[in-house]
Amino acid sequence: MTEQLPVDVRGLVKRFGRTTALDGLDLRVRRGEVHGFLGPNGSGKTTTLRVLLGLLRRDAGVARLFGADPRRDAVELHRRLAYVPGDVALWPELTGGETIDFLTALRGGVDQARRDSLVDRFALDPTVRGRAYSRGNRQKVALVAALASDVELLVLDEPSAGLDPIVDAEFRRAIGEERDRGRTVLLSSHVLSEVEALCDRMTIIHRGRTVESGSLLELRHLTRTTVISELAGPVPRLDDLTGVHTSQLDGRRVVCEAEPAAMQELMRRLASTGIVRLDVRPPTLEQLFLADIARDTGVETS
Amino acid sequence: MTPGWPSGTGLLLRRALRRDRVRLPAVVLGLAGTAALSAAATAALYPAASDRAGAVAAVRATPALVAVYGPLTGAGSAGALALWKLGTLGAVAAAVVAVLTVVRHTRAEEDNGRAELVASTPAGRLAPLVAALLAAACFAAALTAATAAGLVLTGVSWADAAAFAAVWGSAALVFAPVAALAAELAGSARGAITAAVLALLAAYVVRAIGDADDPQRSWLVRVSPLGWGELVEPFGTHRWWLLVFPAAAAVLCSTAALVVHGRRDFGSGWLPARPGRARGSRLVHGPAGLAWRRERGLFAAWTAGFVVVGVLCGSVTSRVGGLVDGPRMREVVAALGGPQAVTDAFLAAEFGLLAAVAAIVVAAAVLRAASEERARRADLVLSAPLSRTRWLLSHLVVACVGGVVLLAAAGVSVGLTYRPGSASPLAEVGRSTAAALAQAPAVVLVACIAAALYGVGRGVAAAVWPVLVAFILVAEVGPVVGAAPWVLDLSPFTHVAHLPGGTYDVMSTLWLTAIAAGLVVVAVAAFRRRDLA
Ligand SMILES: Nc1ncnc2c1ncn2[C@@H]1O[C@H](COP(=O)(O)OP(=O)(O)OP(=O)(O)O)[C@@H](O)[C@H]1O
Ligand SMILES: [Mg+2]
């Protein structure tokens, strides 16, 4: 292989004393993709990113950035990436502008025009001191510093938490541009609509373990589609179909969830009665998320 | 003041005392123990009344000594002689702890956002401030009780012990509300601590000038909160009623702080926040630049303080010229650290004290790395192409350079104001600056200890404080109480040359440097291996 994966994590284990934060986590990010990293609170997203940055040691498993060791080759690797922490703390006496220039200078200089346009686009006042920024504005300072740097990989920990809708839209546009420029983005989030809108592929983790990984399309194969239908006649019998769960039935209206394998038969039966209206919804990420987690918890408890 | 406590005060007070359940009792026991130990040891050193009388006379005839340590009052009981050196210094230490306690529970809480949580509860608006002041008052009361008890146990008379302990307690009581006021006016916890400690330094200097002049009548002694304690004369006349002054000052300052607190916006200082520059300067382009940018205000304030103390010492020392160089005095001065001519010994002792203060400032600057890590700002910097080694060393180097600047400032200002008569001014500046800088290896060593502890773990970094306090006590009090040589050897402050007058030993400087270098290696090696948390 000539191309090294930007992020390659296999069987990563990290313990803090008696708590196991990461318990055999897998994460693979390909070059040039925007990768969503999803998981509930405390599932180990931040811990994984901090291991990848060499801030934490790993207890077992493999963690590689561009094929290199995140701790041994930290300085070299950090030339190629920029990080935005989840909870950005700034230096209280430095202004936003000074902080951006300091961070970009550490990463080896910045294109001033690009920096200024980002400051404008994110509607950031660079003359305010760190202690006076609101949470969203602190986030913006770190984001501008990361986006303005000329790097191959962006590591963003819940980047849009705290941003208002207008800035959030701007942020999404900026990520789109980064992808077009060929940069790789690893982005953790709880905001599922954001991941749906932004990411090419995603990895879902729970309790420090990877539950699911792939493109949204691939993951959708695994779960149920919601079918809402109004029929011409009385609803036919559906409860003998395996893989179909009827959740609502009133007269001629039916709401059910169907697994991919049962779709064909469900549609045939509904059509035989005569369909007046049909609404078929692909699974939302929320459903994916809850289904995965339910399965994972089920495995653990059984 | 308003009748009744603001709601929630009790709860907040209990939480504050719980958070301080180790550090405050440790300080109380440390200070009370030192007083008791000194009393016991001095009684053994000067068994005969005539020995003591001679020593007392020698001290009284030396304005420079009185300026630094305060007057030696009373007829020369063993207790008076033993505790003379500790009186003012202990009061200063108690005041510093009170300042740190109050700021820790007020402004620091506001800075890290926890106070906002409290403010959103039904707790009274003034409750956190009142609780912090009460926590400091508890400390003052405990210190007074423990010190008095310790002294009585070692044979000091009941009234002497109570008065001496009350002087310490009253210093804590006065400077706690001063810190509260500083916390209201300054924009941050660090600003508040700096302002309050500078106020304390001013009180010390004003009192010192007054004491050098005449401990009894100078108005300078009467206006300084640290002077009030001396005027009580713990081993002399016991003017208890003078304790009314600290009590009144405490009430006045507390009221002022509460009034300001009622009118101030949450999270801001008294001065309105001004916008700053939109672009970074070239100076702040590396980790050292950032550390310097963050520390420079603090170091500037401390440098001003060192210059003032230096000027004071220089001018006071000039007047020591006509001093009788009697054998008794030599004995006392020898106990202070040097067998040389009195003025030299005095200056050397003074530089020793300043080195101890510089070490505190420098250790705090090194530990700023720990607060960077705790606030997760270190994550931002260390995810950039910057090695951990360079980041840690930047903090260490900035701290050490700052410490050396402080010492040099004191040395130069002593040299400029000290007129021994014969020497040319330039030569005098050179001599005293060299003397001040001779202390630098000890200060740097303390910085390296702080770095090594921090390197091992953020949690153990604070262990540098008890270590440093022990070093200072061994060097300052050890010789007076006749500590064993191996005990004295433990402190780096006893290994640096006590100039002017002492001999400069290249070997001990080399040793200190070698140990410091070893500690830096340990610091870097440990820091590179551990988690950042
Ligand atoms: N420094 C630490 N010391 C001890 N435990 C830790 C530490 N950091 C994280 N943990 C634990 O590791 C687990 C994973 O935490 P992590 O911060 O990685 O979760 P997360 O997925 O980022 O959560 P969130 O979505 O809330 O940000 C949690 O149980 C947390 O309590
Ligand atoms: Mg997180």
Short mmCIF file of C-alpha atoms in Angstrom, two decimals, chain A residues 32-156:
data_model
loop_
_atom_site.label_atom_id
_atom_site.label_comp_id
_atom_site.label_asym_id
_atom_site.label_seq_id
_atom_site.Cartn_x
_atom_site.Cartn_y
_atom_site.Cartn_z
CA GLY A 32 -10.43 12.84 1.53
CA GLU A 33 -13.60 11.81 3.35
CA VAL A 34 -15.64 13.53 6.02
CA HIS A 35 -16.04 10.91 8.70
CA GLY A 36 -18.69 11.17 11.40
CA PHE A 37 -17.81 9.77 14.82
CA LEU A 38 -20.98 9.16 16.77
CA GLY A 39 -21.76 7.94 20.24
CA PRO A 40 -23.75 8.83 23.34
CA ASN A 41 -22.26 10.82 26.22
CA GLY A 42 -19.30 9.14 27.82
CA SER A 43 -18.94 6.55 25.05
CA GLY A 44 -15.29 7.47 24.45
CA LYS A 45 -15.24 9.84 21.49
CA THR A 46 -13.09 12.50 23.13
CA THR A 47 -10.84 9.84 24.63
CA THR A 48 -10.26 8.30 21.17
CA LEU A 49 -9.41 11.66 19.65
CA ARG A 50 -7.01 12.47 22.50
CA VAL A 51 -5.26 9.12 22.04
CA LEU A 52 -4.93 9.93 18.33
CA LEU A 53 -3.36 13.27 19.21
CA GLY A 54 -0.86 11.60 21.51
CA LEU A 55 -2.25 13.36 24.56
CA LEU A 56 -3.17 10.02 26.13
CA ARG A 57 -1.31 6.74 26.11
CA ARG A 58 -3.08 3.63 24.87
CA ASP A 59 -3.21 0.49 26.95
CA ALA A 60 -3.61 -1.93 24.05
CA GLY A 61 -4.46 -2.04 20.38
CA VAL A 62 -3.24 -0.11 17.38
CA ALA A 63 -3.62 3.60 16.73
CA ARG A 64 -1.98 5.11 13.66
CA LEU A 65 -2.19 8.47 11.97
CA PHE A 66 -0.92 8.46 8.38
CA GLY A 67 0.73 5.19 9.26
CA ALA A 68 2.78 6.71 12.08
CA ASP A 69 2.64 6.43 15.86
CA PRO A 70 0.64 9.26 17.45
CA ARG A 71 3.00 9.55 20.42
CA ARG A 72 6.41 8.85 19.00
CA ASP A 73 5.91 10.92 15.87
CA ALA A 74 3.64 13.51 17.50
CA VAL A 75 5.41 16.63 16.30
CA GLU A 76 5.70 15.45 12.69
CA LEU A 77 2.07 14.31 12.63
CA HIS A 78 0.80 17.52 14.18
CA ARG A 79 2.19 19.48 11.24
CA ARG A 80 -0.40 17.69 9.14
CA LEU A 81 -3.47 18.14 11.33
CA ALA A 82 -5.48 20.67 13.30
CA TYR A 83 -7.62 19.93 16.35
CA VAL A 84 -10.65 21.66 17.83
CA PRO A 85 -11.43 20.40 21.35
CA GLY A 86 -15.00 19.83 22.44
CA ASP A 87 -14.92 22.35 25.24
CA VAL A 88 -12.64 25.11 24.04
CA ALA A 89 -10.81 27.01 26.78
CA LEU A 90 -8.97 30.15 25.70
CA TRP A 91 -6.29 32.22 27.41
CA PRO A 92 -8.22 34.80 29.41
CA GLU A 93 -5.93 37.73 28.63
CA LEU A 94 -5.41 37.04 24.92
CA THR A 95 -7.88 38.35 22.36
CA GLY A 96 -9.50 36.04 19.84
CA GLY A 97 -7.32 37.45 17.06
CA GLU A 98 -4.15 36.91 19.09
CA THR A 99 -5.21 33.35 19.91
CA ILE A 100 -5.87 32.54 16.25
CA ASP A 101 -2.51 33.97 15.21
CA PHE A 102 -0.72 32.14 18.01
CA LEU A 103 -2.24 28.77 17.14
CA THR A 104 -1.71 29.15 13.40
CA ALA A 105 1.85 30.35 13.96
CA LEU A 106 2.51 27.18 15.98
CA ARG A 107 1.25 25.18 13.02
CA GLY A 108 3.65 27.01 10.75
CA GLY A 109 2.00 30.18 9.50
CA VAL A 110 -1.24 31.11 7.86
CA ASP A 111 -2.70 32.63 4.72
CA GLN A 112 -3.82 36.00 6.08
CA ALA A 113 -6.54 36.50 3.48
CA ARG A 114 -8.06 33.15 4.30
CA ARG A 115 -7.87 33.83 8.03
CA ASP A 116 -9.60 37.19 7.62
CA SER A 117 -12.33 35.81 5.41
CA LEU A 118 -13.02 33.04 7.94
CA VAL A 119 -13.22 35.59 10.76
CA ASP A 120 -15.74 37.49 8.65
CA ARG A 121 -17.75 34.46 7.67
CA PHE A 122 -18.06 33.26 11.25
CA ALA A 123 -19.00 36.77 12.40
CA LEU A 124 -16.25 36.71 15.01
CA ASP A 125 -15.07 39.85 16.80
CA PRO A 126 -11.30 39.25 17.11
CA THR A 127 -10.69 42.08 19.58
CA VAL A 128 -12.54 40.49 22.49
CA ARG A 129 -10.43 38.90 25.23
CA GLY A 130 -10.64 35.19 25.95
CA ARG A 131 -12.38 35.56 29.27
CA ALA A 132 -15.16 37.63 27.71
CA TYR A 133 -16.09 35.27 24.86
CA SER A 134 -19.30 33.29 25.01
CA ARG A 135 -19.07 29.54 24.60
CA GLY A 136 -20.05 29.63 20.92
CA ASN A 137 -17.53 32.35 20.24
CA ARG A 138 -14.75 30.39 21.93
CA GLN A 139 -15.66 27.52 19.64
CA LYS A 140 -15.46 29.85 16.65
CA VAL A 141 -11.97 31.03 17.61
CA ALA A 142 -10.69 27.46 17.66
CA LEU A 143 -12.54 26.60 14.44
CA VAL A 144 -11.12 29.59 12.56
CA ALA A 145 -7.63 28.71 13.78
CA ALA A 146 -8.07 25.11 12.58
CA LEU A 147 -9.73 25.91 9.25
CA ALA A 148 -7.22 28.65 8.42
CA SER A 149 -4.26 26.30 8.90
CA ASP A 150 -2.93 24.52 5.87
CA VAL A 151 -3.29 20.90 7.04
CA GLU A 152 -4.38 17.56 5.62
CA LEU A 153 -6.53 16.34 8.50
CA LEU A 154 -9.04 18.19 10.66
CA VAL A 155 -9.93 16.57 13.98
CA LEU A 156 -13.04 18.22 15.33
#
